[in-house]
mmCIF file of C-alpha atoms in Angstrom:
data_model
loop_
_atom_site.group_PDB
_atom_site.id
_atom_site.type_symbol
_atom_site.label_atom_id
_atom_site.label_comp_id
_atom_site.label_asym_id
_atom_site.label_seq_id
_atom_site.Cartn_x
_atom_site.Cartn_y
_atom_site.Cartn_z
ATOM 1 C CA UNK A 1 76.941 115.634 84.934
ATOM 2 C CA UNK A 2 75.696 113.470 87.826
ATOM 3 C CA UNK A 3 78.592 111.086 89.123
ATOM 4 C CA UNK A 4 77.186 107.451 90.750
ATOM 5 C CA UNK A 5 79.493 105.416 92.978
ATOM 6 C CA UNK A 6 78.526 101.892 95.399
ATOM 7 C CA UNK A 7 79.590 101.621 98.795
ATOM 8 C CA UNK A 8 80.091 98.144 100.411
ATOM 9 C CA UNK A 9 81.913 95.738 102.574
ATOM 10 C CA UNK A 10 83.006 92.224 101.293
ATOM 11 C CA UNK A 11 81.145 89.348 102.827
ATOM 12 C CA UNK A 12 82.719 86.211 100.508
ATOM 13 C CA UNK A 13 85.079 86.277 97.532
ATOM 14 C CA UNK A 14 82.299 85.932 94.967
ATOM 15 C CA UNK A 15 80.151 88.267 96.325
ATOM 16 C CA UNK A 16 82.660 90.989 96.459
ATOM 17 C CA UNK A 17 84.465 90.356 92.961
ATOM 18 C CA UNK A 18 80.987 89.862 91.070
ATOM 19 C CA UNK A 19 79.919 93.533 92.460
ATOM 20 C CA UNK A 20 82.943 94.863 91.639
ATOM 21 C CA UNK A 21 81.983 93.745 87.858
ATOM 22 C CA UNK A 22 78.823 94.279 88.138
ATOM 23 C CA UNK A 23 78.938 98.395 89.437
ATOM 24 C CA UNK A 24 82.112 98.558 86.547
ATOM 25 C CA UNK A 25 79.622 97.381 83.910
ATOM 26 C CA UNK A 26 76.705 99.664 84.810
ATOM 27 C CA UNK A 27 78.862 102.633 84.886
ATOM 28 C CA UNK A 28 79.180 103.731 88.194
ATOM 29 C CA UNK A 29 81.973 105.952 88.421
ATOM 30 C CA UNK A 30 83.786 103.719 91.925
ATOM 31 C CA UNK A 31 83.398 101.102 94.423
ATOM 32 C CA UNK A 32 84.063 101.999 97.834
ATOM 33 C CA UNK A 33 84.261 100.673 100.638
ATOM 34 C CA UNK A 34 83.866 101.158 104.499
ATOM 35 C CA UNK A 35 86.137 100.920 106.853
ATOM 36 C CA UNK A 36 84.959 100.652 110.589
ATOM 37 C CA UNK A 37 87.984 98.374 112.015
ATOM 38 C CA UNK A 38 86.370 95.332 113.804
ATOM 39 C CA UNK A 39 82.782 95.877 112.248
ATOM 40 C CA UNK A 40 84.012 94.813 108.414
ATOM 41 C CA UNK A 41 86.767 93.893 106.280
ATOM 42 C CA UNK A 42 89.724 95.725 105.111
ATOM 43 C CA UNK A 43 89.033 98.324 103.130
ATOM 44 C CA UNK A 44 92.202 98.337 101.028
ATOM 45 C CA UNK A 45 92.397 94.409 100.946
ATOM 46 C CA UNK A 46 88.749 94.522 99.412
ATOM 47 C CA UNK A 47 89.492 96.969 96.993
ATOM 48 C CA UNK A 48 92.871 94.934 95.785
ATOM 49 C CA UNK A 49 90.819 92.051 94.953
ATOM 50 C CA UNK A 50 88.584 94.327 93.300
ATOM 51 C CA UNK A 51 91.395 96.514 91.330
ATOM 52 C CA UNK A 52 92.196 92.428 90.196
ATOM 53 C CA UNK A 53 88.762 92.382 87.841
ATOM 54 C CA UNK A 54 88.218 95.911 86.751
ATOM 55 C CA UNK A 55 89.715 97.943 84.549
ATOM 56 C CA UNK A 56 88.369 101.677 84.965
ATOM 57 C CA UNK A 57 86.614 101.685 87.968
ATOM 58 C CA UNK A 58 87.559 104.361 90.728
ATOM 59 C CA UNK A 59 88.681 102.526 94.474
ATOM 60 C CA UNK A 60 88.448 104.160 97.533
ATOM 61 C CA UNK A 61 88.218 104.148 101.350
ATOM 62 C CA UNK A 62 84.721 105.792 102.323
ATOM 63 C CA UNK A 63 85.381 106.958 104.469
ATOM 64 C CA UNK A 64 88.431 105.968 106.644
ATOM 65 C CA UNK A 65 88.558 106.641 110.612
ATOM 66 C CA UNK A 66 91.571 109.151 111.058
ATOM 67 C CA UNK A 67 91.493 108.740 114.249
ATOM 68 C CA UNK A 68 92.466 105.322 114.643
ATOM 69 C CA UNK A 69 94.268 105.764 110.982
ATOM 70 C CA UNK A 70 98.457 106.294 111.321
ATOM 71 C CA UNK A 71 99.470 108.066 108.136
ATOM 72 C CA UNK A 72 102.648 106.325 106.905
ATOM 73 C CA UNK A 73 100.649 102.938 107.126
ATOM 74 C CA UNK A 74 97.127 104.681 105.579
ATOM 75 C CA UNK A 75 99.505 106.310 102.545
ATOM 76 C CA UNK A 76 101.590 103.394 102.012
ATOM 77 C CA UNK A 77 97.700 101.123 101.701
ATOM 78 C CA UNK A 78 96.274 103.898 99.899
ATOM 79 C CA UNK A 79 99.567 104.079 97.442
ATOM 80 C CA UNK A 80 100.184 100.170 97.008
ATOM 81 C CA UNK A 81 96.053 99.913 95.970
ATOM 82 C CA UNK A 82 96.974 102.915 93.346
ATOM 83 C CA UNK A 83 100.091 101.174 92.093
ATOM 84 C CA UNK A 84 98.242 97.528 91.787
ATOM 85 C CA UNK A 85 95.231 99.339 90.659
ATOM 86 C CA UNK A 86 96.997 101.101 87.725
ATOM 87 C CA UNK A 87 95.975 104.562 89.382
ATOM 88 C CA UNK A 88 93.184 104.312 90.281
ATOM 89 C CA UNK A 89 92.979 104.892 94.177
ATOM 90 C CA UNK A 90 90.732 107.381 95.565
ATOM 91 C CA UNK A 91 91.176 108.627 99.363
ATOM 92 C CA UNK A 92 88.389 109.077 101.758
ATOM 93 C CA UNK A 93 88.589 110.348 105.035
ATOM 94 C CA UNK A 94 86.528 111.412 108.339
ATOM 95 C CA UNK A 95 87.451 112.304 111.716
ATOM 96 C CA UNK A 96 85.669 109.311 113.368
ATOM 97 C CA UNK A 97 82.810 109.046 115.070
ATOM 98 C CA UNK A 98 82.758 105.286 116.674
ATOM 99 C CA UNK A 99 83.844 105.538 120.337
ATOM 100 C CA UNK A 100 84.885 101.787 120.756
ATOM 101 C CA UNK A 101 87.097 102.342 117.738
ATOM 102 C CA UNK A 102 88.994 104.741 119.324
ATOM 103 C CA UNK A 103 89.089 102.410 122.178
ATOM 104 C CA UNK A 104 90.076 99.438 120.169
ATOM 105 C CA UNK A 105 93.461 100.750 119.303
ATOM 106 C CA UNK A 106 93.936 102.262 123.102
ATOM 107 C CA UNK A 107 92.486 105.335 122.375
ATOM 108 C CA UNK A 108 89.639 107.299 124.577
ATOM 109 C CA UNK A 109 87.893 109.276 121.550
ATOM 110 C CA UNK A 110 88.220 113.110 121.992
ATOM 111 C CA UNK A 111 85.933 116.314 121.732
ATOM 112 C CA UNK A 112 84.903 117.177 118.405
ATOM 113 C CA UNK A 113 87.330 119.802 118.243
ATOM 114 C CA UNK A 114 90.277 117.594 119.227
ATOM 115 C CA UNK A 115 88.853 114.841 116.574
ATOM 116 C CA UNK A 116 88.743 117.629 113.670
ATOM 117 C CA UNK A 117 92.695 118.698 114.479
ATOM 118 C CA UNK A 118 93.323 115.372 114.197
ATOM 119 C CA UNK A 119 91.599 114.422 110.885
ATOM 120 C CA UNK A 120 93.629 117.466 109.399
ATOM 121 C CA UNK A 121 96.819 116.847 110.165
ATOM 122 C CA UNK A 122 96.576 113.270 109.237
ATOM 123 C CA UNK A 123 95.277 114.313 105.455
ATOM 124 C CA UNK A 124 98.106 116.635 105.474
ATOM 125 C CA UNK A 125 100.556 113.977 106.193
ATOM 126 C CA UNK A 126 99.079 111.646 104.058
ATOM 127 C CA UNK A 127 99.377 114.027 101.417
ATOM 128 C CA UNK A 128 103.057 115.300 102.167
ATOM 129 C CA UNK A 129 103.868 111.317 102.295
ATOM 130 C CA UNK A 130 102.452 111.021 98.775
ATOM 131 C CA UNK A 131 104.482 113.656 97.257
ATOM 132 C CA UNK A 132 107.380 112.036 98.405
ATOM 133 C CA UNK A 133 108.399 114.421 101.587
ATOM 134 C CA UNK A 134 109.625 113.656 104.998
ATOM 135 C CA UNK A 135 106.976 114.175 107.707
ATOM 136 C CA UNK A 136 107.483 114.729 111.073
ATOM 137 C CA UNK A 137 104.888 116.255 113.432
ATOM 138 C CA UNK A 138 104.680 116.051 117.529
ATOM 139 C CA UNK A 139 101.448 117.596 118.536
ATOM 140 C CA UNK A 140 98.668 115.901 121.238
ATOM 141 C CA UNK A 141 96.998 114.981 118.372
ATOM 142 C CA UNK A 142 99.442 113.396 116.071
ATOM 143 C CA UNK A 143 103.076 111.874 116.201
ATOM 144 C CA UNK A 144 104.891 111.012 113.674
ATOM 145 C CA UNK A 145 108.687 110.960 113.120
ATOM 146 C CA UNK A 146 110.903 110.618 109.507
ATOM 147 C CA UNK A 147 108.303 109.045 108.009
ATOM 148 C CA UNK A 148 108.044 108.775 104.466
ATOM 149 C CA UNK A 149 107.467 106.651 101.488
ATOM 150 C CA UNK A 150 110.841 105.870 100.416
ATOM 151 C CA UNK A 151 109.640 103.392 97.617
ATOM 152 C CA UNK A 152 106.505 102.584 96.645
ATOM 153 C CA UNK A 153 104.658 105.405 95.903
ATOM 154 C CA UNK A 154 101.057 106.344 94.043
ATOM 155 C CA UNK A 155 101.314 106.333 90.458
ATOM 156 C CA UNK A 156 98.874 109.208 90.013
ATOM 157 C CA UNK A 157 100.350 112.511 90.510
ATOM 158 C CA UNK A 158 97.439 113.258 92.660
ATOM 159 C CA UNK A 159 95.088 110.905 94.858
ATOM 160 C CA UNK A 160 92.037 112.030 94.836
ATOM 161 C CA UNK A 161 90.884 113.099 98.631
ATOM 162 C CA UNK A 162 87.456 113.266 99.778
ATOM 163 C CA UNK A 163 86.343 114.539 103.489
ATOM 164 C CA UNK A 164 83.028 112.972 104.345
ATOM 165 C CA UNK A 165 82.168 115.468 107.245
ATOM 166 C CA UNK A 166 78.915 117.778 108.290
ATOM 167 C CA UNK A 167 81.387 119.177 110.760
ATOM 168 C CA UNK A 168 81.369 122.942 110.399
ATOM 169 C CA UNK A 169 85.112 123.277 110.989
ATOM 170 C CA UNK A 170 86.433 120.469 108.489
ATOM 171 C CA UNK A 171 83.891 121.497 105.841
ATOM 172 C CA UNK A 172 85.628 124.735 105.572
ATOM 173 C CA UNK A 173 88.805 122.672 105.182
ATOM 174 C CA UNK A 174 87.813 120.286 103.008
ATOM 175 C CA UNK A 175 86.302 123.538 100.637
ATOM 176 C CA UNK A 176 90.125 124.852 100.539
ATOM 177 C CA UNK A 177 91.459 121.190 99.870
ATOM 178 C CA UNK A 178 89.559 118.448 99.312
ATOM 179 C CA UNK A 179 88.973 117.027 95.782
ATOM 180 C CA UNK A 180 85.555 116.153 97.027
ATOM 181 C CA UNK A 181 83.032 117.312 99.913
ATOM 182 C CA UNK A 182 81.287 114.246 100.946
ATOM 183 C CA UNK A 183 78.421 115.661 102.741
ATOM 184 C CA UNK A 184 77.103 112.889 105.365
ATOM 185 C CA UNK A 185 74.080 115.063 106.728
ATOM 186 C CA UNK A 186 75.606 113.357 109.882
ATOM 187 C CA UNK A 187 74.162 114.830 113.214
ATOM 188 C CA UNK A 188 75.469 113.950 116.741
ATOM 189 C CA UNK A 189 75.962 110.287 117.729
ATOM 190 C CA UNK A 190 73.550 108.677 119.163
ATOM 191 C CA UNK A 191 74.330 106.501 122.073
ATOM 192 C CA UNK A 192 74.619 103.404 120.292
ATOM 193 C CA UNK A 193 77.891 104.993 118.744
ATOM 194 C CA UNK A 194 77.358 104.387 115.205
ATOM 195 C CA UNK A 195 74.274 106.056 113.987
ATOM 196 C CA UNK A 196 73.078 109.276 113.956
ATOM 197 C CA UNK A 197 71.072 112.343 114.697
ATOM 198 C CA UNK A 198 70.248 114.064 110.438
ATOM 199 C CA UNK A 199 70.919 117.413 109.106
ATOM 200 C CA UNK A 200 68.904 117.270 106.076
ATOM 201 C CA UNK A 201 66.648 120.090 106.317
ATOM 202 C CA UNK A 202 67.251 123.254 103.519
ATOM 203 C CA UNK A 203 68.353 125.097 106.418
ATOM 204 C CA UNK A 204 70.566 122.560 107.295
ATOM 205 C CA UNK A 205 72.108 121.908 103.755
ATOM 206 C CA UNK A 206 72.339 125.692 103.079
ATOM 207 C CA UNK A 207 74.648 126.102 106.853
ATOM 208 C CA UNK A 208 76.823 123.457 105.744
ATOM 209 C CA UNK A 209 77.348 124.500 101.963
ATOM 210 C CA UNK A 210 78.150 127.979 103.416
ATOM 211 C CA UNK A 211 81.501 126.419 104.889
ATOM 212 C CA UNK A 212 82.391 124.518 101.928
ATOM 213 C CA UNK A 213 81.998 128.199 99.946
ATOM 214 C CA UNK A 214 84.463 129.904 102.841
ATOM 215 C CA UNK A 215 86.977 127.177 102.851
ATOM 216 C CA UNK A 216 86.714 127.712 99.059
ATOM 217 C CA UNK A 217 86.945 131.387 98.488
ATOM 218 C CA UNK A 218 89.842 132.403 96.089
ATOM 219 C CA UNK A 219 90.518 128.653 95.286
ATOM 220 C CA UNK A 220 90.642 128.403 91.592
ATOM 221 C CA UNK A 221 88.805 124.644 90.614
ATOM 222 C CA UNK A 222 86.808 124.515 93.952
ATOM 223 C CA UNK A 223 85.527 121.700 95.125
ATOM 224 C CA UNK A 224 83.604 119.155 93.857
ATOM 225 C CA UNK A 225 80.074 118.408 96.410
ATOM 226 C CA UNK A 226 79.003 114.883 96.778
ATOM 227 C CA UNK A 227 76.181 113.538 98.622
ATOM 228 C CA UNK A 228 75.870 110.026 101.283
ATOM 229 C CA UNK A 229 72.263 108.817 99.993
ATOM 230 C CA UNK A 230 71.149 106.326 102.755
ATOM 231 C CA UNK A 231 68.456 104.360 100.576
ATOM 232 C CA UNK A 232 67.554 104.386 97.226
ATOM 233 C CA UNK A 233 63.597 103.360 96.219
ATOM 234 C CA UNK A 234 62.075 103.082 92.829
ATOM 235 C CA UNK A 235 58.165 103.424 93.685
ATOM 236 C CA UNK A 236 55.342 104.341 92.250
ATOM 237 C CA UNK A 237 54.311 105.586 95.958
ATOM 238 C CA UNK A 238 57.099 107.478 97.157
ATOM 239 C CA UNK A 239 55.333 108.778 99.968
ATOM 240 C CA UNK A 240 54.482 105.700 101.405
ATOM 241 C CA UNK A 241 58.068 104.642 101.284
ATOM 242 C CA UNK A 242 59.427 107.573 103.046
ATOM 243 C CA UNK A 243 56.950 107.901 105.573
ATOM 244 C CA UNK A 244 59.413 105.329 107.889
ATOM 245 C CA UNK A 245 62.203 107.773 107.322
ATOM 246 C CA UNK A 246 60.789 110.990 107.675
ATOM 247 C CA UNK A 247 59.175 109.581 111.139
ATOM 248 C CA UNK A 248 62.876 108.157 112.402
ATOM 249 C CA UNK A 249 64.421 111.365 111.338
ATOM 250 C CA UNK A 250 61.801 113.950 112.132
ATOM 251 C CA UNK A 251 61.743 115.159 109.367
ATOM 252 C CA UNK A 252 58.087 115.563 106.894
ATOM 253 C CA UNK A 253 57.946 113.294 104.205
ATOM 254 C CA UNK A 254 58.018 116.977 101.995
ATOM 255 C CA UNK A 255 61.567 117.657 103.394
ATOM 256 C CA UNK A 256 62.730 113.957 103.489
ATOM 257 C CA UNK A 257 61.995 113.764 99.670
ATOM 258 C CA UNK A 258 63.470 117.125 98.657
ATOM 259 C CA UNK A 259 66.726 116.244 100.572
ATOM 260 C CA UNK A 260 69.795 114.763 98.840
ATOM 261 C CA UNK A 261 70.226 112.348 101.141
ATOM 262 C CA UNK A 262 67.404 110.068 99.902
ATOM 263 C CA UNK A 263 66.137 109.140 96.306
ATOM 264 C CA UNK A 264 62.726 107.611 96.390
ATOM 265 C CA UNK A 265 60.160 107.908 93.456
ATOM 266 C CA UNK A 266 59.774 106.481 90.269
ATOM 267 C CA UNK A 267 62.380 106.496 87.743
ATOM 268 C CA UNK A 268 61.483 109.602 86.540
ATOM 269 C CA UNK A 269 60.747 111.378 89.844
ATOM 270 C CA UNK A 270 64.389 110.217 91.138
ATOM 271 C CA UNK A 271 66.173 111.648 87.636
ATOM 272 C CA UNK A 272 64.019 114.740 88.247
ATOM 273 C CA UNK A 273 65.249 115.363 92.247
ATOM 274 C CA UNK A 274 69.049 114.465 91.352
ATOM 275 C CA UNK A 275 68.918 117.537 88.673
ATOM 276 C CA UNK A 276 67.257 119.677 91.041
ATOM 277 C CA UNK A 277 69.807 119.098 93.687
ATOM 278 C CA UNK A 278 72.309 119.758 91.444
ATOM 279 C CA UNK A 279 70.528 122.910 90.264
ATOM 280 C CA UNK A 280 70.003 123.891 94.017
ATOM 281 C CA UNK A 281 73.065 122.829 96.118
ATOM 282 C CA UNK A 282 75.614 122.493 93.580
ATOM 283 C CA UNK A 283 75.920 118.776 94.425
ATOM 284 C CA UNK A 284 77.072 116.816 91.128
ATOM 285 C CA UNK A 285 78.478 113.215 92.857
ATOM 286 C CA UNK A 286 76.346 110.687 94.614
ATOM 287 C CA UNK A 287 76.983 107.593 97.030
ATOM 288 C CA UNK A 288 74.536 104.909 96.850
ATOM 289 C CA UNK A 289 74.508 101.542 98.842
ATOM 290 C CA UNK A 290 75.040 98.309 97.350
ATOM 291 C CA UNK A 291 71.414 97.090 97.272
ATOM 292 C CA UNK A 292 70.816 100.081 95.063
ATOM 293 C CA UNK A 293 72.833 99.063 92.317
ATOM 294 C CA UNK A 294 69.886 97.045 90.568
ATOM 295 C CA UNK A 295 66.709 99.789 90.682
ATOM 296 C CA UNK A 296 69.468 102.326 90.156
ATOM 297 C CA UNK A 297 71.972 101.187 87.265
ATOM 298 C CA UNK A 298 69.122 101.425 84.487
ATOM 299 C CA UNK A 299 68.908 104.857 84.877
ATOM 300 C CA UNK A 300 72.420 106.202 84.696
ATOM 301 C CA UNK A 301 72.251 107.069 81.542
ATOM 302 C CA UNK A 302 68.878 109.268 81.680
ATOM 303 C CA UNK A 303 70.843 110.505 84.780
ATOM 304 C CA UNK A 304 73.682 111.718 83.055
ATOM 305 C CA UNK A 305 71.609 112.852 80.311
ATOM 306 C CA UNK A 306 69.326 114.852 82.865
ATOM 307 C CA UNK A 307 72.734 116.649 84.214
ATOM 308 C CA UNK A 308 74.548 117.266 81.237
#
């Protein structure tokens, strides 16, 4: 069955606590929120104040920067926000892509292999922390000495991780331990820093699926594949409303529409696409924006229905 969940960033109190009701009442499965240091808020600060008026809605980092991320202070956030939240944290993580937050914490940011050994070992200490071991690790890519969480400590038995990646290297990972494959369709940086080149093509997909099955190969419950959608339109002219897109990531408006990574149509055209891409690439969870919670919540249900 198709799984919804909202990413956003807190602007005012109201805002942020009516959305958090709001995406709870509609059924979305989580809130999330970003966390680019310097560019937004607090991504476990937000989601406290969110934990404070929900009930069953899932909370989570999406993703956090692991390179600018130490893990005894990113597990001890993550574990307080599952302990306030009655368990109901949720872990995402990325190898960071933002040069001048690297550079904000006195960092220069590294090659993409460098990045990638990084972003490992700091979800395997995170995870080691929650389970209540010592970790200690002295590499160039991570330091980190006796720590552990000697208190306070999650209240699930397991926080649910999810690598949001298109790197070939940590998709393989993430298919032999992640909870979740967040697939960004993220190319290179562009020179601004923050956006980027797309990998949305079939061809594309397909490559990147292929290292989620390796990673996964002789894992029993593998895992599950989850999809970054970048805008969400209910039209009645859906090629009209992709035609911006597809020309700003040269793609055709064909592939553009039969990618994951986009749902524009009408109601029925969008419930249609989300079962095929579960049909074709396996992909079950989706990550919308905040401005599509309104066009979007209606049709949960006939999405959930459509996936069953």
């Amino acid at each position: 069955m198709a799984i919804f969940s909202v990413q956003a960033r807190p602007t005012d109190a109201t805002g942020w606590t009516d959305l958090a009701r709001r995406v709870e009442a509609a059924g979305f499965d989580a809130l999330l929120a970003s966390d680019h240091p310097g560019h937004g808020g607090s991504p476990f600060v937000a989601l406290a104040a969110a934990a404070a008026v929900t009930s069953t809605l899932g909370l989570g980092s999406y993703v956090s920067n692991a390179g600018v991320r130490e893990p005894i202070l990113l597990a001890t956030d993550v574990a307080t926000l599952d302990v306030v939240s009655g368990g109901r944290a949720r872990l995402g993580l990325g190898a960071g892509h933002t040069p001048a937050e690297w550079r904000a914490v006195g960092r220069e940011r590294p090659d993409v292999a460098a990045r990638v050994r990084r972003c490992v070992a700091v979800a395997e200490a995170v995870q080691a922390l929650f389970a209540g071991e010592e970790v200690t690790v002295d590499t160039p890519e991570l330091a980190a000495r006796g720590a552990r969480l000697t208190e306070l400590r999650p209240v699930q038995a397991r926080v649910p991780l999810t690598m949001g990646t298109a790197n070939s290297a940590l998709l393989r990972w993430a298919g032999a331990h992640a909870d979740v494959v967040g697939l960004t369709g993220f190319g290179r940086t562009l020179a601004d820093g923050h956006a980027h080149a797309v990998r949305w093509r079939a061809d594309q997909i397909e490559a990147q699926l292929a290292h989620v099955a390796a990673g996964a190969a002789g894992r029993g419950t593998p895992p599950a594949l989850e999809a970054l959608v970048q805008q969400v339109t209910v039209t009645d002219d859906a090629e009209a409303a992709a035609a911006a897109i597809a020309a700003d990531t040269g793609l055709t408006v064909a592939d553009l529409l039969a990618t994951p990574f986009v749902l524009i149509g009408t109601a029925e055209e969008i419930v249609t696409a989300v079962a095929d891409h579960q049909r074709r690439w396996g992909i079950t969870r989706f990550v919308v924006r905040a401005d599509a919670v309104e066009p979007l919540g209606p049709l949960l249900p006939r999405l959930a229905a459509a996936t069953a």
